[in-house]
Short mmCIF file of N, CA and C in Angstrom, two decimals:
data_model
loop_
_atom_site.label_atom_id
_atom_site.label_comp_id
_atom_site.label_asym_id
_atom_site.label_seq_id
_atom_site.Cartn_x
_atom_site.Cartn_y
_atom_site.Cartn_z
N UNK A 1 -106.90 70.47 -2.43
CA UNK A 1 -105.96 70.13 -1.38
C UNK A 1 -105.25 71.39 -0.90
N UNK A 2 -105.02 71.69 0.34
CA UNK A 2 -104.44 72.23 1.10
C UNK A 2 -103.31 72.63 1.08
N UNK A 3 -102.55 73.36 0.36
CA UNK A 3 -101.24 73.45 0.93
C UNK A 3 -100.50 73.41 2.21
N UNK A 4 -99.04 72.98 2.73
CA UNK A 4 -98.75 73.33 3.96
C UNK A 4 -98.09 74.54 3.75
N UNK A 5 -98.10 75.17 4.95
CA UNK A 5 -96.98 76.32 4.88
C UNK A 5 -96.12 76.13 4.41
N UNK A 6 -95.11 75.14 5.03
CA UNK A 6 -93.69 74.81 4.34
C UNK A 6 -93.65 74.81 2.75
N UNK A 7 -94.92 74.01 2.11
CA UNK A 7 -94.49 74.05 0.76
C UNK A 7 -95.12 75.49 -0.12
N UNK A 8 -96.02 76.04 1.13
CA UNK A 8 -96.03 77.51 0.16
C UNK A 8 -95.05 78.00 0.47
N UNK A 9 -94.04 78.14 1.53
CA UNK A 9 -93.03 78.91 1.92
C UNK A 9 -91.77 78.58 0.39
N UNK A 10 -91.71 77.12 0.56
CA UNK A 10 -91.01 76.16 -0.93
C UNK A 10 -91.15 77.44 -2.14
N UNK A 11 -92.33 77.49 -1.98
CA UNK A 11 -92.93 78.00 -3.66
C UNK A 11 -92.39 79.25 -3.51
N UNK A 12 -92.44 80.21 -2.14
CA UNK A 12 -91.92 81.62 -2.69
C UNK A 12 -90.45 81.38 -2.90
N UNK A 13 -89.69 80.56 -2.08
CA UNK A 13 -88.37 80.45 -2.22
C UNK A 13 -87.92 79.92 -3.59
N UNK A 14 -88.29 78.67 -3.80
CA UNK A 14 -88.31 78.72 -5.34
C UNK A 14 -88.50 79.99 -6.50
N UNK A 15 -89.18 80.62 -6.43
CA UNK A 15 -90.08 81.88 -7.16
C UNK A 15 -88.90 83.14 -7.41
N UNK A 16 -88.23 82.84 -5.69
CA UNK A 16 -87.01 84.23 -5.58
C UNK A 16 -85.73 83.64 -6.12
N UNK A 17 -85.84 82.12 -5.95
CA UNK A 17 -84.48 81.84 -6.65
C UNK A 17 -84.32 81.98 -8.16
N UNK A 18 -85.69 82.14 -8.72
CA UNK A 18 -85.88 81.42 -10.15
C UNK A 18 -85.72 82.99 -11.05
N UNK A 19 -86.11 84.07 -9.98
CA UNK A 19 -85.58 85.48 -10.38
C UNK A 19 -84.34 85.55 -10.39
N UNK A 20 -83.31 85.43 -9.48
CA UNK A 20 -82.02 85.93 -8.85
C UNK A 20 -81.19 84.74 -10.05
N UNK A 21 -81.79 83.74 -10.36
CA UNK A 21 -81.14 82.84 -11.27
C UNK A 21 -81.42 83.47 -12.43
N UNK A 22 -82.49 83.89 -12.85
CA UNK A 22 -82.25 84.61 -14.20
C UNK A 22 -81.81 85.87 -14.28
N UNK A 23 -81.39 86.42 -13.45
CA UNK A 23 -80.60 87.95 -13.24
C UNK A 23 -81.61 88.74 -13.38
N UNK A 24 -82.57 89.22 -12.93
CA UNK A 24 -83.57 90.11 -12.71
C UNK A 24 -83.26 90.85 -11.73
N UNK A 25 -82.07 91.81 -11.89
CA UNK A 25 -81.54 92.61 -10.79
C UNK A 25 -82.49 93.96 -10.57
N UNK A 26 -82.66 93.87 -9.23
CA UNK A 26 -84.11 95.08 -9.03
C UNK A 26 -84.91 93.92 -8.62
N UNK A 27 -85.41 92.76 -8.92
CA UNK A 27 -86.54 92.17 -9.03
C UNK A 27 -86.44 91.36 -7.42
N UNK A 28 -84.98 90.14 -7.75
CA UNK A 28 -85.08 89.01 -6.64
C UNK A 28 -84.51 89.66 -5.27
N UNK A 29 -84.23 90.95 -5.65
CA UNK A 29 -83.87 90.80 -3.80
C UNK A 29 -84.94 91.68 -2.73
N UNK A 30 -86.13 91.81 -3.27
CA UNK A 30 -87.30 91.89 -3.02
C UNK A 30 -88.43 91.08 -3.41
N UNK A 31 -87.93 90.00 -3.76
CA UNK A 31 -88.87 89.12 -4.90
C UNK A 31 -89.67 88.27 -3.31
N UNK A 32 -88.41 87.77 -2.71
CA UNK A 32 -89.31 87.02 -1.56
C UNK A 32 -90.00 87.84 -0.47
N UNK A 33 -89.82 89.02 -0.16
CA UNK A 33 -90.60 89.35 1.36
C UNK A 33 -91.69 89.48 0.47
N UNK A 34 -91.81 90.37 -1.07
CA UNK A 34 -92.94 90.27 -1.84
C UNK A 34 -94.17 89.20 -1.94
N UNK A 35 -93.34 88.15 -2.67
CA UNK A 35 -94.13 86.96 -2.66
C UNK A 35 -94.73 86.68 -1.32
N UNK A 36 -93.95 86.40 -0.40
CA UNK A 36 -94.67 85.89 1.38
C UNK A 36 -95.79 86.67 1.73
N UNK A 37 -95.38 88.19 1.12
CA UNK A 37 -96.37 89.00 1.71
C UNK A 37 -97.81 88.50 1.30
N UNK A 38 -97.61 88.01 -0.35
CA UNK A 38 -98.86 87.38 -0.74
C UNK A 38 -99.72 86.30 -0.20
N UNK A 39 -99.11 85.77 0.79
CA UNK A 39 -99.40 84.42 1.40
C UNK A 39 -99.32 84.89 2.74
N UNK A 40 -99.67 86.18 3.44
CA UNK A 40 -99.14 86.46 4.86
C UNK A 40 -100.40 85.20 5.66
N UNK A 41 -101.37 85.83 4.73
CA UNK A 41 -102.71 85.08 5.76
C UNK A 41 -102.73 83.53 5.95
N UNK A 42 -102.03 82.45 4.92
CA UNK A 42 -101.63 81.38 4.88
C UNK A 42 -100.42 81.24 5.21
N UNK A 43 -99.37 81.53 5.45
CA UNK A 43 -98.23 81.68 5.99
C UNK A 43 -97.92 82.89 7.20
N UNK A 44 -98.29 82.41 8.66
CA UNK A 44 -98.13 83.64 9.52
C UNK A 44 -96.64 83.50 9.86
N UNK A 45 -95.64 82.74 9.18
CA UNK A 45 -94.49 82.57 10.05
C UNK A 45 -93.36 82.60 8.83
N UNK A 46 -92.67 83.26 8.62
CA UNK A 46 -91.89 82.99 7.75
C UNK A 46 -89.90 82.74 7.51
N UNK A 47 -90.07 82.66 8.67
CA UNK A 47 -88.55 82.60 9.15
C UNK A 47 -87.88 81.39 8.20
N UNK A 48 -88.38 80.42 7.91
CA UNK A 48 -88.17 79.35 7.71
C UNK A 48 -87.91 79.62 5.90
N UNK A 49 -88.60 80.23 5.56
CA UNK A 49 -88.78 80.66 4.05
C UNK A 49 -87.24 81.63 3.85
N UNK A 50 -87.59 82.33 4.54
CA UNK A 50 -85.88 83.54 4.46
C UNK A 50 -84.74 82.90 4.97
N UNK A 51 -84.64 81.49 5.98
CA UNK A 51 -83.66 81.35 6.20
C UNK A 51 -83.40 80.05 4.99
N UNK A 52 -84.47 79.06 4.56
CA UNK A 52 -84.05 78.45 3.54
C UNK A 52 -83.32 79.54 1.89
N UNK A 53 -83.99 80.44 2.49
CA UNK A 53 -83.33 80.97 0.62
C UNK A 53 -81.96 81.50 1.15
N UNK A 54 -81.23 81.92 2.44
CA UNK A 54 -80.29 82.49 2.77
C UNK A 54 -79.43 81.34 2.27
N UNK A 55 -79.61 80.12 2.86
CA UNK A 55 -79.23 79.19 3.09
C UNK A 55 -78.62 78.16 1.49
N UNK A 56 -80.05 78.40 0.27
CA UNK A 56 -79.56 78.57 -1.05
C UNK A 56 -78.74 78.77 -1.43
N UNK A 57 -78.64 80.27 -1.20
CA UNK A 57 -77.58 81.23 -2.14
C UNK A 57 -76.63 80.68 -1.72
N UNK A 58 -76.11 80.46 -0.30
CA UNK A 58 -74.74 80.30 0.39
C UNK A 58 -74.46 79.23 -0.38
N UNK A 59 -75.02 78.01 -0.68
CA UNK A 59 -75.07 76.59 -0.95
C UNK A 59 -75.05 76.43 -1.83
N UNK A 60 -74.90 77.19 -3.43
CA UNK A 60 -75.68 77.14 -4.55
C UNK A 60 -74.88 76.65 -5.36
N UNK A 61 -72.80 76.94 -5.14
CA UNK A 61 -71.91 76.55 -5.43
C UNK A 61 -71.79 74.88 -5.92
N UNK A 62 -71.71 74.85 -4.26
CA UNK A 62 -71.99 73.27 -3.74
C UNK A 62 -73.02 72.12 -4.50
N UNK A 63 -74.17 73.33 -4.82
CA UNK A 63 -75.54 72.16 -5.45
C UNK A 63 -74.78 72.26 -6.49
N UNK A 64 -74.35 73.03 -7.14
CA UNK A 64 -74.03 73.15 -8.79
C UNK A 64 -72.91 71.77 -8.99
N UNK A 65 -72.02 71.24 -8.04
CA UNK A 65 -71.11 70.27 -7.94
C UNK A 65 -71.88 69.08 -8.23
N UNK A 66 -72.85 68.91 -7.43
CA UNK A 66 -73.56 67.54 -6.65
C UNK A 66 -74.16 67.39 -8.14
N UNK A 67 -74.23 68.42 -8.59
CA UNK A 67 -75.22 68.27 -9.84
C UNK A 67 -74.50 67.26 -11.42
N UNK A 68 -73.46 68.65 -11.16
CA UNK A 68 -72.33 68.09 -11.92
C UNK A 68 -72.17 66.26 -11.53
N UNK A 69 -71.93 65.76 -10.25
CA UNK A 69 -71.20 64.78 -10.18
C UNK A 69 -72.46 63.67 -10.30
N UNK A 70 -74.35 63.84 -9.98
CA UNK A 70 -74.78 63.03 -9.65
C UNK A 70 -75.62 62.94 -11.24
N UNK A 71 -75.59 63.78 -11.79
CA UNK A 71 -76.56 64.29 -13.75
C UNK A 71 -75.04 64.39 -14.35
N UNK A 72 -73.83 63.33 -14.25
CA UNK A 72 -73.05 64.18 -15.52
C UNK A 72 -73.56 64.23 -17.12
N UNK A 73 -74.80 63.43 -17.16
CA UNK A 73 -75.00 64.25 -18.66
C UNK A 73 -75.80 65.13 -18.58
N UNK A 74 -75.74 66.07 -17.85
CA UNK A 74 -77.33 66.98 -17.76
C UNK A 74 -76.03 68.14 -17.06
N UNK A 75 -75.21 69.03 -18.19
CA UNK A 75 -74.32 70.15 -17.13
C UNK A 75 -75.77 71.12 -17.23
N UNK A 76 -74.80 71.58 -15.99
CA UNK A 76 -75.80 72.76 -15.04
C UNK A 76 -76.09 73.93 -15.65
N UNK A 77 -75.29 73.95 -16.80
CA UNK A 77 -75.68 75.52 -17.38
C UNK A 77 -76.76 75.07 -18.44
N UNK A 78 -76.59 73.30 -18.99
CA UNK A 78 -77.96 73.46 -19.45
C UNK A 78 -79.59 72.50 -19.48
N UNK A 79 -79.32 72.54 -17.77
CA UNK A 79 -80.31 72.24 -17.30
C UNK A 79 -81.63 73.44 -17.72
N UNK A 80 -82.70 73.06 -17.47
CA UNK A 80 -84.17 74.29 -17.75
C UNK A 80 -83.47 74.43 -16.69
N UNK A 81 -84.16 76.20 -16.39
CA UNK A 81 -84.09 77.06 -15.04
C UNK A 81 -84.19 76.86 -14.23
N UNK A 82 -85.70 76.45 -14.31
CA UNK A 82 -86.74 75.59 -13.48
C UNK A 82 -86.03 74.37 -12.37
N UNK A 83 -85.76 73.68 -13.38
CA UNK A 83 -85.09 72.42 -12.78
C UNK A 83 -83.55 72.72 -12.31
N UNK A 84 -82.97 73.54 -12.37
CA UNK A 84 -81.61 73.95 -11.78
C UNK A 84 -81.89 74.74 -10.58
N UNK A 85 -83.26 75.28 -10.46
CA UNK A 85 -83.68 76.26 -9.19
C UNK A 85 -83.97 75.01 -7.91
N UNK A 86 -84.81 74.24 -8.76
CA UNK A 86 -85.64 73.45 -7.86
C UNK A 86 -84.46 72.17 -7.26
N UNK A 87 -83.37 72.06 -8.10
CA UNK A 87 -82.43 70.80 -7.45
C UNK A 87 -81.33 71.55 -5.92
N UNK A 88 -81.35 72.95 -6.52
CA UNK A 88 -80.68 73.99 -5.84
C UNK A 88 -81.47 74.16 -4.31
N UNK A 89 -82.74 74.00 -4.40
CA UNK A 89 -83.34 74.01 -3.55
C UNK A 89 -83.50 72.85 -2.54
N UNK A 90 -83.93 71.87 -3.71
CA UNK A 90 -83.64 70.59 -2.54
C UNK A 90 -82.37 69.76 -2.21
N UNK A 91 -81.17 70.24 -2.77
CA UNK A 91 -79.99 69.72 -2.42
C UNK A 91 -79.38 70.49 -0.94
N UNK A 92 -79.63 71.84 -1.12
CA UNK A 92 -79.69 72.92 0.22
C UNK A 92 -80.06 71.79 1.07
N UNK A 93 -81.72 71.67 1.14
CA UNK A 93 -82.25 71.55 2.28
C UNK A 93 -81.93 69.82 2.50
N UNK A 94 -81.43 69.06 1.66
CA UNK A 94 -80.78 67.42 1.69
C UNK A 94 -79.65 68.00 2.63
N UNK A 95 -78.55 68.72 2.43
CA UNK A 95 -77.07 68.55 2.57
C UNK A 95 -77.14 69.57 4.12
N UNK A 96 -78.00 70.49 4.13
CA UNK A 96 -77.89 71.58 5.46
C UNK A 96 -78.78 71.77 6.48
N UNK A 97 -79.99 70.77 6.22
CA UNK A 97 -80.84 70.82 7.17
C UNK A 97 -81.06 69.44 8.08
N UNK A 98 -80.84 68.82 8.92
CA UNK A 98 -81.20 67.55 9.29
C UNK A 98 -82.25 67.58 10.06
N UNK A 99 -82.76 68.56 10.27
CA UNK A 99 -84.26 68.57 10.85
C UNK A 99 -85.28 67.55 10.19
N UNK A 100 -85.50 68.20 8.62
CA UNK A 100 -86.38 67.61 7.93
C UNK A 100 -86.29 66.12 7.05
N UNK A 101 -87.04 65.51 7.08
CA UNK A 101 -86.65 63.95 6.39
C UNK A 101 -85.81 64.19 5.31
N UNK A 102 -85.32 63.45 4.58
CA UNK A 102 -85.00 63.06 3.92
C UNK A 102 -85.75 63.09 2.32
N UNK A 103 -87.02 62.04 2.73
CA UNK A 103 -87.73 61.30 1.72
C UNK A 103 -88.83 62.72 1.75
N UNK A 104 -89.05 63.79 2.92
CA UNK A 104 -90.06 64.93 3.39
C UNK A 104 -89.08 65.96 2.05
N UNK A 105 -87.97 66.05 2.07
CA UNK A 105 -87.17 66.86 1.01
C UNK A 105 -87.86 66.98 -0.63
N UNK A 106 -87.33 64.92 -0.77
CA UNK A 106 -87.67 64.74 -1.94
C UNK A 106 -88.64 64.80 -2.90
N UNK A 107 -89.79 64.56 -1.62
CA UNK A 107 -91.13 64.66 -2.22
C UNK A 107 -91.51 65.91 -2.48
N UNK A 108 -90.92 67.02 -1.75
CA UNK A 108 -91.57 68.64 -1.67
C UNK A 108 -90.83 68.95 -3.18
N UNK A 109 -89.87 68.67 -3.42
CA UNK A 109 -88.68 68.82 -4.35
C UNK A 109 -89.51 68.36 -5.77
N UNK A 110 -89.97 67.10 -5.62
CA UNK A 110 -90.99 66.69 -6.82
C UNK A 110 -92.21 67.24 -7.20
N UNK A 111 -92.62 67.52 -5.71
CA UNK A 111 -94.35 68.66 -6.14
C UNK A 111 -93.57 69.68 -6.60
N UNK A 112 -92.90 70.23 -6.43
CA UNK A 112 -92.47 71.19 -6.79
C UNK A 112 -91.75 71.33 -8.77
N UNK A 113 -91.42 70.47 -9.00
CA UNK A 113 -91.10 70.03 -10.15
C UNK A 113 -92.27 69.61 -10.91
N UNK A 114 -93.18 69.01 -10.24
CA UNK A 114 -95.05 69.01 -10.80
C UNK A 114 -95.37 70.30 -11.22
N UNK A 115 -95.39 70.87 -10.52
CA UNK A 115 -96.06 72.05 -10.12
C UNK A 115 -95.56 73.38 -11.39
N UNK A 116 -94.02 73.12 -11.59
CA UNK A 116 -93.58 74.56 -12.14
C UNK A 116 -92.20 74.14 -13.03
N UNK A 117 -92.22 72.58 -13.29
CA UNK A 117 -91.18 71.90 -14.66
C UNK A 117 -91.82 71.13 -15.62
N UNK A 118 -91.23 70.79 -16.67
CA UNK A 118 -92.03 70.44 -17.61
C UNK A 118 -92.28 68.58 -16.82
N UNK A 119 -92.30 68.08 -18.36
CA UNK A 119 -93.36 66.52 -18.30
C UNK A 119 -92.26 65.84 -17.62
N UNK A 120 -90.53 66.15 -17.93
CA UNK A 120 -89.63 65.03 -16.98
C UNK A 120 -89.00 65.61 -16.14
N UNK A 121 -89.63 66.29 -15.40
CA UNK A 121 -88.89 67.03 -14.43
C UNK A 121 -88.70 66.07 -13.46
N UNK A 122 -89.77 66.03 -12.64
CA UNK A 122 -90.76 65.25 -11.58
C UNK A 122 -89.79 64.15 -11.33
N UNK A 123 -89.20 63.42 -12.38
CA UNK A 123 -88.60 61.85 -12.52
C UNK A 123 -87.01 62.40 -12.42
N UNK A 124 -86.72 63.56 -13.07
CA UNK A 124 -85.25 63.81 -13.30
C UNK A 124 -84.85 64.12 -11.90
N UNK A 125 -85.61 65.21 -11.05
CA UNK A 125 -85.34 65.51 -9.43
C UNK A 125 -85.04 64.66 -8.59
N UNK A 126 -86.37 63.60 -8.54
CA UNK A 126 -86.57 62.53 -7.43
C UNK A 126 -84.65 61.41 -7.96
N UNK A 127 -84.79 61.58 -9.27
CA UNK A 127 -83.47 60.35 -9.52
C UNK A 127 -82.28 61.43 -8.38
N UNK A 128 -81.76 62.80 -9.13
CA UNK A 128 -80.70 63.12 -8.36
C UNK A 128 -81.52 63.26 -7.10
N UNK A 129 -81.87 63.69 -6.72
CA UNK A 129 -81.86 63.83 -4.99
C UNK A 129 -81.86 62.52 -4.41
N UNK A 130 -82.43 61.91 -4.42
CA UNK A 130 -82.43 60.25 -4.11
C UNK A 130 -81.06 59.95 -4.25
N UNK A 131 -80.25 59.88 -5.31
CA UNK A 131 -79.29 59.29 -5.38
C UNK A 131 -78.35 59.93 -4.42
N UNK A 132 -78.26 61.49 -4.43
CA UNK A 132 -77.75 62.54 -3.05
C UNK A 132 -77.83 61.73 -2.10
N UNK A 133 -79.17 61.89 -1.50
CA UNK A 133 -79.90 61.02 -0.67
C UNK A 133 -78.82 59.77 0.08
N UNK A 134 -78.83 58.74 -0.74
CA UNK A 134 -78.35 57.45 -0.34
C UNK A 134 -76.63 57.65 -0.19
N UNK A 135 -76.28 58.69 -1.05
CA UNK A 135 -75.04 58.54 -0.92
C UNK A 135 -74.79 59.16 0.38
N UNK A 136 -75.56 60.32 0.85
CA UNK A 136 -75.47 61.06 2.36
C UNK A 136 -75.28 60.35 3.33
N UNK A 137 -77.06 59.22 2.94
CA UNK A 137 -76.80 58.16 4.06
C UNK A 137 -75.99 57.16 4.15
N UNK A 138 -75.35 56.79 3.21
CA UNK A 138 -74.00 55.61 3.38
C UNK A 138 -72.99 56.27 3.69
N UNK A 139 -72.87 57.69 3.91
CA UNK A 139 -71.74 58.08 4.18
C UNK A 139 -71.70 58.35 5.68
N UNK A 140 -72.70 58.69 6.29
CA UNK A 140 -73.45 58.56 7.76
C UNK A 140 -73.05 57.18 8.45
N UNK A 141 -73.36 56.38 7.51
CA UNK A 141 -73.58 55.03 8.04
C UNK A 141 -72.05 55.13 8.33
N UNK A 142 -71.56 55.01 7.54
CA UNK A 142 -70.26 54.51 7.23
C UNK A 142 -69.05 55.93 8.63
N UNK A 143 -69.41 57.12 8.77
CA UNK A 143 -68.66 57.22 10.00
C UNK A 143 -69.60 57.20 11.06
N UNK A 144 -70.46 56.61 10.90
CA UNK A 144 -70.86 56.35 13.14
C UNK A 144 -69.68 54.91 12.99
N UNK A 145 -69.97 53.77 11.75
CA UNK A 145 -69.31 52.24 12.11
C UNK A 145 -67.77 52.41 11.56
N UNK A 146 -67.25 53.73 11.91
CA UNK A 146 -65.82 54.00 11.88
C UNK A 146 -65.76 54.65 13.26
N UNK A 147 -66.35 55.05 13.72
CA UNK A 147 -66.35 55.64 15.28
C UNK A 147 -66.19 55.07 16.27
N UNK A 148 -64.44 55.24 17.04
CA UNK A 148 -64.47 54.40 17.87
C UNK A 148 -65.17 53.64 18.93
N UNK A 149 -64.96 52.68 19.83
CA UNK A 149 -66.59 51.66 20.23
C UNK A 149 -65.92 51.81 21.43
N UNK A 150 -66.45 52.74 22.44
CA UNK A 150 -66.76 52.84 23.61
C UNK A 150 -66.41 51.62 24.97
N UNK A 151 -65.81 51.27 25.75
CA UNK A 151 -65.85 50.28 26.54
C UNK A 151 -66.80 50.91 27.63
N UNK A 152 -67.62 49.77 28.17
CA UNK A 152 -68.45 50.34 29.26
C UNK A 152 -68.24 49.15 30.79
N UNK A 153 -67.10 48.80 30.17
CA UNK A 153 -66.54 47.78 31.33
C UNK A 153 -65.38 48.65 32.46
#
């Protein structure tokens, strides 16, 4: 199977976070144009890759909360790496991107947890982000049907 760009783009971003998270100073802040470079011929576009990891770091605070509040038995310092990179990643792109689905997040978020966490990763991701997820969208829901109602009379 094929990769898409997006989820090889996923994988280097993951890859640079999973350096810069283990303090490999020298390593992650060349870790991603590195990695992309490896994938130039399958990835001709990479904007999307550098602005999701910009977008990480800025955010990373924030995931570490969501984490805290949505896994309180799972604290963040001792989550695997792995799985603290990869929730970091898809809570970013849940909470700051509305371009991409939702359920398009979760699933990249789980291959991704296939791919590079152990045997309960896969199940531990999809629970918090999902649960992110629904709470985002009831909170959506909940201010459009607080938003005042228009007369068109």
């Amino acid at each position: 199977m094929k990769s898409s760009h997006r989820h090889l783009q996923r994988q280097c971003v993951l890859q640079a976070l999973f350096a810069k998270d283990q303090h490999l100073e020298g390593v992650y802040s060349n870790f991603l144009e590195n990695t992309l470079e490896e994938y130039a011929a399958e990835v001709p576009n990479v904007e999307f890759a550098e602005h999701l990891y910009k977008r990480a770091i800025l955010f990373e605070n924030q995931a570490y909360e969501l984490i805290t509040e949505f896994a309180p038995a799972w604290p963040v310092e001792k989550l695997s790496p792995v799985d603290r990179v990869i929730l970091v990643l898809g809570l970013t792109e849940l909470c700051t991107d509305s371009e991409v689905p939702k359920l398009v997040v979760i699933n990249e978020a789980v291959e991704l947890a296939k791919e590079f966490g152990d045997d309960n990763s896969s199940k531990f991701i999809n629970g918090v982000l999902s649960n992110v997820a629904e709470k985002k969208l009831n909170l959506e829901l909940k201010n459009k049907n607080d938003q005042p109602k228009v007369s068109t009379k």
